Short mmCIF file of C-alpha atoms and ligand atoms in Angstrom, two decimals:
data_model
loop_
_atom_site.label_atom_id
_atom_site.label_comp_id
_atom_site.label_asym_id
_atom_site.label_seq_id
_atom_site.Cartn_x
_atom_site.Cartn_y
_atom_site.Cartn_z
CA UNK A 2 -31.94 -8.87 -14.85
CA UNK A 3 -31.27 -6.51 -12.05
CA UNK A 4 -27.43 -4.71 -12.24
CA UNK A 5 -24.80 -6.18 -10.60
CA UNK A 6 -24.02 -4.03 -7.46
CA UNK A 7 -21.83 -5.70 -5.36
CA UNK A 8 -18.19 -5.81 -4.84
CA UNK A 9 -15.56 -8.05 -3.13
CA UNK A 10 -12.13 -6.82 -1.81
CA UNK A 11 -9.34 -8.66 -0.21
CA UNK A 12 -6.40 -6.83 1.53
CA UNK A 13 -3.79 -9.20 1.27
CA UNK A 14 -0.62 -8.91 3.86
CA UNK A 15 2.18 -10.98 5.67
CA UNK A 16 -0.12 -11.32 8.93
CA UNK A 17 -3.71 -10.89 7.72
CA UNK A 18 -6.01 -11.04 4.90
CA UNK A 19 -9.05 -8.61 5.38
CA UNK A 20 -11.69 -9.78 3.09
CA UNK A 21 -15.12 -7.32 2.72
CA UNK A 22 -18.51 -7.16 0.43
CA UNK A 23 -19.80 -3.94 -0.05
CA UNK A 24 -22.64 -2.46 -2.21
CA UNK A 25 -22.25 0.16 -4.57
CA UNK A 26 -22.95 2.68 -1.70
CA UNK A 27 -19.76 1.96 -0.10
CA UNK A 28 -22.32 0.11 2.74
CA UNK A 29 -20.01 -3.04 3.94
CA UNK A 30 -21.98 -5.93 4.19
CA UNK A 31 -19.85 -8.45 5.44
CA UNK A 32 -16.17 -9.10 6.09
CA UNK A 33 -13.55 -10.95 7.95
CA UNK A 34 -9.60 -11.02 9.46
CA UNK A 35 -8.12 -14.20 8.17
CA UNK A 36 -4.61 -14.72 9.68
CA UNK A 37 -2.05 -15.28 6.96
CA UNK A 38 -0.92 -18.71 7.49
CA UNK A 39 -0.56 -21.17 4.84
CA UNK A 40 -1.39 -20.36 1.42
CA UNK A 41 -4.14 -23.46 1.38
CA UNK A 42 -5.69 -22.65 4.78
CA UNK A 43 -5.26 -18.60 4.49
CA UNK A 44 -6.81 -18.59 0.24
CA UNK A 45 -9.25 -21.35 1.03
CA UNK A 46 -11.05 -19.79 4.19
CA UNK A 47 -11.06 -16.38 2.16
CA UNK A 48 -13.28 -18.12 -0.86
CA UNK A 49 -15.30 -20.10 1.98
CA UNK A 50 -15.91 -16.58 2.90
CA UNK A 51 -17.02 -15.29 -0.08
CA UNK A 52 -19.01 -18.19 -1.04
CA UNK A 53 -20.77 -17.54 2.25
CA UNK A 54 -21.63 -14.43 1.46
CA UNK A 55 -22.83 -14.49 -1.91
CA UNK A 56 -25.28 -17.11 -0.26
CA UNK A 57 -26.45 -14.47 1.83
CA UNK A 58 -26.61 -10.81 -0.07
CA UNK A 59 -26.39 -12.29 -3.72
CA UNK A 60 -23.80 -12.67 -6.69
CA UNK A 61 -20.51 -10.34 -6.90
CA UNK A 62 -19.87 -8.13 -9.62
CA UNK A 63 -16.25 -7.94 -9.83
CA UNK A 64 -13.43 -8.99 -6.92
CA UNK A 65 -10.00 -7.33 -6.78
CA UNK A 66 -7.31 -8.27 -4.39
CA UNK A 67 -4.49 -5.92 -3.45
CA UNK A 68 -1.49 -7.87 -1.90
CA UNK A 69 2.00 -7.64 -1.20
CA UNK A 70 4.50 -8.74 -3.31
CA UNK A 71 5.77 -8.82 -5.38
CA UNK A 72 3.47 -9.64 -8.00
CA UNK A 73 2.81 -10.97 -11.74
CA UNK A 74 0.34 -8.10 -12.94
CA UNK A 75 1.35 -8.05 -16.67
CA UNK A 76 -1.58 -9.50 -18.38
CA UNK A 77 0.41 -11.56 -20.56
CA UNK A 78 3.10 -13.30 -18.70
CA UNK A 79 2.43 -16.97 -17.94
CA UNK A 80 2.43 -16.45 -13.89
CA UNK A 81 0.14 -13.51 -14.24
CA UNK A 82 -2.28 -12.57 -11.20
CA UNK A 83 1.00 -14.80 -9.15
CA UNK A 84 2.91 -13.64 -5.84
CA UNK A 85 6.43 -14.74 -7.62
CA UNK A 86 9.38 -14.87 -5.09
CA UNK A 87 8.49 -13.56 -2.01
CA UNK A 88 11.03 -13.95 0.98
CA UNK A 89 7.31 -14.82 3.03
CA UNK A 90 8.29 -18.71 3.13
CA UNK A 91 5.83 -20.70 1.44
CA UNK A 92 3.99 -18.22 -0.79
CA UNK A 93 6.45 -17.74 -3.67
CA UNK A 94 4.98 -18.59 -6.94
CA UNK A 95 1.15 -18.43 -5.32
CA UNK A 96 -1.17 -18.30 -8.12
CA UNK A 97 -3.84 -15.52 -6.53
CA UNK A 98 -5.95 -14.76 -8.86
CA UNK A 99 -5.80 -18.94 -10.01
CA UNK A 100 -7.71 -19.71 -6.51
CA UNK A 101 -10.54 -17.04 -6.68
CA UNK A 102 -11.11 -18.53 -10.10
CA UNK A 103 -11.60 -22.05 -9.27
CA UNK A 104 -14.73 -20.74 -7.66
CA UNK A 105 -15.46 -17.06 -8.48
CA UNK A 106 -16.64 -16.75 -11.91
CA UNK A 107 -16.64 -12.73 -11.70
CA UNK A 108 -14.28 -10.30 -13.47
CA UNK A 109 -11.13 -10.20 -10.89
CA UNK A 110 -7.76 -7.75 -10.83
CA UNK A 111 -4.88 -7.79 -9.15
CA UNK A 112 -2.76 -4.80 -7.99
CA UNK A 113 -0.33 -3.78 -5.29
CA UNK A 114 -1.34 -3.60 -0.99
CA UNK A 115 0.33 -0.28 -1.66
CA UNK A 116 -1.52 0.85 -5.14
CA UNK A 117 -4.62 -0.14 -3.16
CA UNK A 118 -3.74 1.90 -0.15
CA UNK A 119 -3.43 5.42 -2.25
CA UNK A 120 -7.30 4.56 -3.12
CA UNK A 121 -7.67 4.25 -0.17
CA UNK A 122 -6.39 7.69 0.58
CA UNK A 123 -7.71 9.02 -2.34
CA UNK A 124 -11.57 7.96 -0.85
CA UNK A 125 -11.05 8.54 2.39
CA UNK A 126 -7.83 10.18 2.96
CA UNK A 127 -5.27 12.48 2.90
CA UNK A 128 -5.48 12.01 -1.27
CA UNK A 129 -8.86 13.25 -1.35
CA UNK A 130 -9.12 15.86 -3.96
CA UNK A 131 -5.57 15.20 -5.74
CA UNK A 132 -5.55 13.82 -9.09
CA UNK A 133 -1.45 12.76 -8.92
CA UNK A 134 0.48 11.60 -6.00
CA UNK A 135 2.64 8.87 -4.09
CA UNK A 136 1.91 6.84 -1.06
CA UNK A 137 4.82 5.17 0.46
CA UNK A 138 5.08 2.90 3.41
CA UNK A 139 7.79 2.83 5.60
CA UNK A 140 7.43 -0.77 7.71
CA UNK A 141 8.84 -4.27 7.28
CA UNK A 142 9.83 -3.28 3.59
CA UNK A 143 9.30 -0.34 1.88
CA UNK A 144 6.90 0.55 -1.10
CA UNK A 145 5.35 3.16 -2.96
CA UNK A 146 2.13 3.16 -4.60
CA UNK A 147 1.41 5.63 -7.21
CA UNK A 148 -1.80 7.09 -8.39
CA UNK A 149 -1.26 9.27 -11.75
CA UNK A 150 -3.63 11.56 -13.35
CA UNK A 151 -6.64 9.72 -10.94
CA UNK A 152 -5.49 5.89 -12.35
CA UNK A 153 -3.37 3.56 -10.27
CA UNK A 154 -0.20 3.18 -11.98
CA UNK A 155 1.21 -0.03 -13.28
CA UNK A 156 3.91 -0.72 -16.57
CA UNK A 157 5.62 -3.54 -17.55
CA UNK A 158 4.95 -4.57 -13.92
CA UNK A 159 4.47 -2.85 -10.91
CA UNK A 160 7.36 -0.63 -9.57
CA UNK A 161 9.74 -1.33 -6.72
CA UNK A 162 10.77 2.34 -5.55
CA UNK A 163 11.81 0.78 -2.02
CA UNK A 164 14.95 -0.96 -3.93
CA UNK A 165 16.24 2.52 -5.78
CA UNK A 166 20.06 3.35 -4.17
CA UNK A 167 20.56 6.58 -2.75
CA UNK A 168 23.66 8.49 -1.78
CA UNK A 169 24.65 7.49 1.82
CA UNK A 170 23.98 9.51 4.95
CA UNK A 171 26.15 11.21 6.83
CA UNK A 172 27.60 9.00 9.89
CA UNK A 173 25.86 6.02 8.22
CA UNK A 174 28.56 4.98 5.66
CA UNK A 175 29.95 1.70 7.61
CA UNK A 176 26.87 -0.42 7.43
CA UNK A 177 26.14 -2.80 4.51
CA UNK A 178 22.62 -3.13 4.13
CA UNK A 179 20.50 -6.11 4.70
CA UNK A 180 18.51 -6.31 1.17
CA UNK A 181 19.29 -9.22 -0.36
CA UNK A 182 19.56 -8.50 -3.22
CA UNK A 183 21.49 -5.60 -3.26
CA UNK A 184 22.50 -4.76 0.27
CA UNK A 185 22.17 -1.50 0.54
CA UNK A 186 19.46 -0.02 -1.21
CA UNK A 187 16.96 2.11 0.36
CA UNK A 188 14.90 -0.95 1.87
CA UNK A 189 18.08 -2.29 2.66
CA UNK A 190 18.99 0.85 4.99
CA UNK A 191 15.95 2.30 6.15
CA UNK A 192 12.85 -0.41 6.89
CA UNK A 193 12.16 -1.90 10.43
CA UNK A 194 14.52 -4.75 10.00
CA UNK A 195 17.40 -2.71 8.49
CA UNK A 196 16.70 -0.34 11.33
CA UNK A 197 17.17 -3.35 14.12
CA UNK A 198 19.96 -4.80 12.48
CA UNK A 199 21.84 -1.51 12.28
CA UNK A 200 21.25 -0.35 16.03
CA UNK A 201 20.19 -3.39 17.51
CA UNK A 202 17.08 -2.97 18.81
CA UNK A 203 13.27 -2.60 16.84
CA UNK A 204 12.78 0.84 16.06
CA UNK A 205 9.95 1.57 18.55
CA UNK A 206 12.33 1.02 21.09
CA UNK A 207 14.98 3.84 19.63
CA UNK A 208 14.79 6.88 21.95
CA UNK A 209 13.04 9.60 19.98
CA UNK A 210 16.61 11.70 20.40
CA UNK A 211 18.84 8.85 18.99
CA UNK A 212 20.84 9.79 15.65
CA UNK A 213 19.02 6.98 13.62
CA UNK A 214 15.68 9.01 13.22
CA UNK A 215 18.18 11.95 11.29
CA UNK A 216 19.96 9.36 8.95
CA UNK A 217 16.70 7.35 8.12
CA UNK A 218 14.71 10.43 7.57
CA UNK A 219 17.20 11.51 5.13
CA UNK A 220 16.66 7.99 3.51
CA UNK A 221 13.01 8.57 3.43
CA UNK A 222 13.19 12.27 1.97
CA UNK A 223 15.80 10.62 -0.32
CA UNK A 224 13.03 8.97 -2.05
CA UNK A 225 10.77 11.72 -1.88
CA UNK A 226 13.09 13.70 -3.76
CA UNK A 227 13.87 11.34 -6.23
CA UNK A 228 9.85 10.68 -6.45
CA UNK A 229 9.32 14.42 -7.25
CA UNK A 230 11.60 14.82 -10.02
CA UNK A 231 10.26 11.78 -11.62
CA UNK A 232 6.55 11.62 -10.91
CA UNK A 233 6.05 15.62 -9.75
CA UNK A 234 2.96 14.82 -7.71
CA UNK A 235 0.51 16.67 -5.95
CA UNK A 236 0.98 15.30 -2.34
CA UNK A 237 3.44 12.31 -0.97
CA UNK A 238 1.82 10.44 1.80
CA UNK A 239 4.10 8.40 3.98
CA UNK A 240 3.13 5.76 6.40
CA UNK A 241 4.30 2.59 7.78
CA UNK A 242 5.44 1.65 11.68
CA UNK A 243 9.18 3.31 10.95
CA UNK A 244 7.20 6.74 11.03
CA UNK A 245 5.26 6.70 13.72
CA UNK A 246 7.67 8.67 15.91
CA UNK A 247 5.88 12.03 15.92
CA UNK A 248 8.35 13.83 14.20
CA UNK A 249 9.13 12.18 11.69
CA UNK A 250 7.34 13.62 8.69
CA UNK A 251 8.87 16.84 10.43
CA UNK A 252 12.39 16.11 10.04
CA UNK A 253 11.29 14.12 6.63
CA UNK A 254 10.08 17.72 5.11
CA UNK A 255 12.81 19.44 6.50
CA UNK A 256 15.26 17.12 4.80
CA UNK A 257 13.11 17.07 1.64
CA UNK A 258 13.42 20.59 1.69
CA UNK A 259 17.44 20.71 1.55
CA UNK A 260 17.58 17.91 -0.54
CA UNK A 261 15.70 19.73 -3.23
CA UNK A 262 17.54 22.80 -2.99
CA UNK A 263 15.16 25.21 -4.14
CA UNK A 264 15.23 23.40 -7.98
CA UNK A 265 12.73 24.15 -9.96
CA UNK A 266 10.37 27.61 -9.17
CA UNK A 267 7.20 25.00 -8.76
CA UNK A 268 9.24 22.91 -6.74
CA UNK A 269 10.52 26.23 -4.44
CA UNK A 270 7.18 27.43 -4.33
CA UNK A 271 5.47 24.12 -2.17
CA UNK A 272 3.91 24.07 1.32
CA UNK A 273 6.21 21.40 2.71
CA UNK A 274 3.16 20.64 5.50
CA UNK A 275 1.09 19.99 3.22
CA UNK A 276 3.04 17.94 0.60
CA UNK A 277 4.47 15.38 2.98
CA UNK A 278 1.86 14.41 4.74
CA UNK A 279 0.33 11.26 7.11
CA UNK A 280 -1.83 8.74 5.88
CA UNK A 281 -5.50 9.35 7.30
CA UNK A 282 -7.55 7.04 6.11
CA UNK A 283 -7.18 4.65 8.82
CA UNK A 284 -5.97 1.30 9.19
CA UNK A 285 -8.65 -0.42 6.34
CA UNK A 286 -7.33 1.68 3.50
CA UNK A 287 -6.03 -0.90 1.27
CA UNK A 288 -9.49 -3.33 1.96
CA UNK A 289 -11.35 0.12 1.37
CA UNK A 290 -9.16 0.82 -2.02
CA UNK A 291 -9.59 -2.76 -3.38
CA UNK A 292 -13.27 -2.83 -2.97
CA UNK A 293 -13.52 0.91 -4.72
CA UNK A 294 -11.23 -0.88 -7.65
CA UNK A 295 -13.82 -3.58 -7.96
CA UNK A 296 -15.99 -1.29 -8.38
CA UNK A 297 -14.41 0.49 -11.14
CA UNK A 298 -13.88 -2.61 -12.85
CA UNK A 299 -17.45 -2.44 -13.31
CA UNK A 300 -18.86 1.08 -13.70
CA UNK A 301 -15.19 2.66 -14.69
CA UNK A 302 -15.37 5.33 -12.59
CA UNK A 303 -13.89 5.82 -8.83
CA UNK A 304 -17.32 5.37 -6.51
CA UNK A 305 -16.54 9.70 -4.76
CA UNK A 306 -20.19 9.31 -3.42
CA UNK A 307 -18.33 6.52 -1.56
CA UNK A 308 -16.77 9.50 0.43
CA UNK A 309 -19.40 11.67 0.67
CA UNK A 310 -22.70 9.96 1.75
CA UNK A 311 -21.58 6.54 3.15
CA UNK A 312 -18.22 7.90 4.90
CA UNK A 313 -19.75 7.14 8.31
CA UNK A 314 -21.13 3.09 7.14
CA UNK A 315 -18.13 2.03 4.94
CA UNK A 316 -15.14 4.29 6.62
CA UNK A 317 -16.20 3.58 10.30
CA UNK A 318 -16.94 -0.16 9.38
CA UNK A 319 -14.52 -0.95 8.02
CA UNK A 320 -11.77 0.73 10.34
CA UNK A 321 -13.53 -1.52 12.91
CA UNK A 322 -11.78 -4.50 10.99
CA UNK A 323 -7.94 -5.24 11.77
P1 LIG B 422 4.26 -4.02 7.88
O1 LIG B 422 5.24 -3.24 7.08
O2 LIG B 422 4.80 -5.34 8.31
O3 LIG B 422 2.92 -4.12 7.23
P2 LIG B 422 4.37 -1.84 9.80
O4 LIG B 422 4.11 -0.76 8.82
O5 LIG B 422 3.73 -1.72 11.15
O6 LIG B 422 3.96 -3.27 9.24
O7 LIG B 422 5.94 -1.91 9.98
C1 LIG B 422 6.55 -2.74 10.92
C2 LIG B 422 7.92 -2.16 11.25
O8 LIG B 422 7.74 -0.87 11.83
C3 LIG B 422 8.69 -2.98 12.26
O9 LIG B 422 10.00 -3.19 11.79
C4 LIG B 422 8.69 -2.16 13.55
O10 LIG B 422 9.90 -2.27 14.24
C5 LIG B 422 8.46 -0.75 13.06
N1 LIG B 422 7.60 -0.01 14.00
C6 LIG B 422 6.37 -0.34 14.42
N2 LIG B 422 5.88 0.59 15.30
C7 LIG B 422 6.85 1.53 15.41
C8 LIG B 422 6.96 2.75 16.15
N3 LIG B 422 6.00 3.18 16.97
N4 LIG B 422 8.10 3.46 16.02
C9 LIG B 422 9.08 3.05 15.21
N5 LIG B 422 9.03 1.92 14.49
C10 LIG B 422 7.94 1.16 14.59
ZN1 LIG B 423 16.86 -4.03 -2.46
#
């Protein structure tokens, strides 16, 4: 019997579901946009889809899904491979992994949109080359996906770094926070909504000169602080819409850098360019990443030649998708 050699990814978010098939050469064969609607209709076109196209390039080899959250991923727990209570109305307690099985009899995971997005960098990206570092997202919420020592990380469940509480900024103390659960923790403060709430307006409409860009980058470098004392990595990349102002990652680094104070002599010693840096791995990252973690499902390695010889079919393909 010939190998298996092809791999399904989904790319599960709160407005689309970007489903792909590629072959171990990165080459995407087929894939498809499916607007996030209702659980049924969204989950039931995305296995139509993959039915389909099993009927036309042959049996998958392994499917992994990376979605927001937050999620069941402990092996163990009853609701594993679940979305459990997501403020997205309707798709709290969504068994994910349950539906692909009803019809996909092919080894499946489950991991983070954001865990998926650092493969994505780490293929294609601004991770390429790093064995240990963070990619946080700066949008509608806020989370951090972290790959450590080349292996997406994951404990007891997968972390929540957007809800960690950090000291208040200056001129920002009077505001309470919109986080529901705890008002005025770092998602609370700094995302797109907190950001609207706060100063009444959605952030791509705050003049690039208003105060909010200081106190929210000191939010942001707030976590990157806090995420190199804990994980020490190699590179934090931060995206989202909250930092597409042009300087952001600018007054992020500069931040950073006081924030850190010069502690320890590795620490003093980095190239604040290079450390904070943009995503660049365009807008399919987390499709790209979950297809490369099907694939390493099945041959336990990362698929590099992905990045090397079929860059221009699977990185320009897919990028086409959104
Ligand atoms: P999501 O987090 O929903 O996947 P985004 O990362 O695009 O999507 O984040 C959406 C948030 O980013 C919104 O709250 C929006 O106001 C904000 N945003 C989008 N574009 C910009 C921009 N150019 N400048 C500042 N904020 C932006
Ligand atoms: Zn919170």
């Amino acid at each position: 019997m010939a190998e298996p050699n092809l791999f399904g990814g989904i790319e599960a978010g709160g407005t689309k579901f970007l489903c792909g098939v590629a072959d171990e050469n990165g080459v995407v064969l087929d894939q498809i946009r499916i607007p996030t609607t209702t659980p049924d209709e969204t989950l039931s076109a995305a296995s139509a889809f993959f039915a389909r196209a099993q009927g036309r390039h042959g049996p998958l080899a392994a499917l992994s899904i990376g979605s927001f959250g937050p999620l069941s991923l402990r092996a163990t727990a009853p609701d594993y491979g679940s979305i459990t209570s997501t403020p997205k109305v309707g798709w709290s307690q969504i068994d994910l992994l349950g539906h692909f099985r009803q019809t996909l009899d092919v080894p499946m995971a489950l991991d983070t949109d954001v865990n998926c997005a650092a493969v994505g960098e780490l293929l294609f990206g601004s991770g390429r080359g790093l064995d240990t570092f963070c990619y946080v997202t700066i949008g509608t919420g806020i989370g951090v996906g972290l790959l450590i020592g080349g292996a997406p990380h994951g404990g007891a469940n997968h972390p929540e770094a957007g809800h960690i509480r950090l000291p208040r900024a200056v001129g920002d103390q009077a505001f309470d926070g919109i986080c529901p659960f705890h008002g005025d923790c770092l998602e609370g403060l700094a995302s797109g909504p907190a950001i609207r709430a706060r100063w009444g307006v959605p952030a791509e409409q705050l003049a690039p000169g208003h105060p909010a860009w200081g106190i929210i980058a000191d939010y942001v470098a707030g976590l990157c602080a806090s995420l190199t004392y804990i994980v020490r990595p190699d590179r934090i990349i931060i995206g989202g819409g909250v930092m597409q102002p042009v300087n952001m990652h600018e007054q992020v680094r500069a931040s950073l850098e006081r924030q850190l104070a010069g502690y320890d002599s590795s620490v003093a010693g980095l190239d604040m360019n290079t450390y904070v840096a943009a995503p660049s791995a365009g807008d399919s990252a987390g499709l790209t990443g979950a297809l490369a973690m099907a694939y390493r499902m099945i041959t336990r390695q990362w698929p590099m030649h992905w990045a090397i010889g079929a860059q221009q079919n699977a990185a320009s393909t897919l990028a086409k998708v959104s």
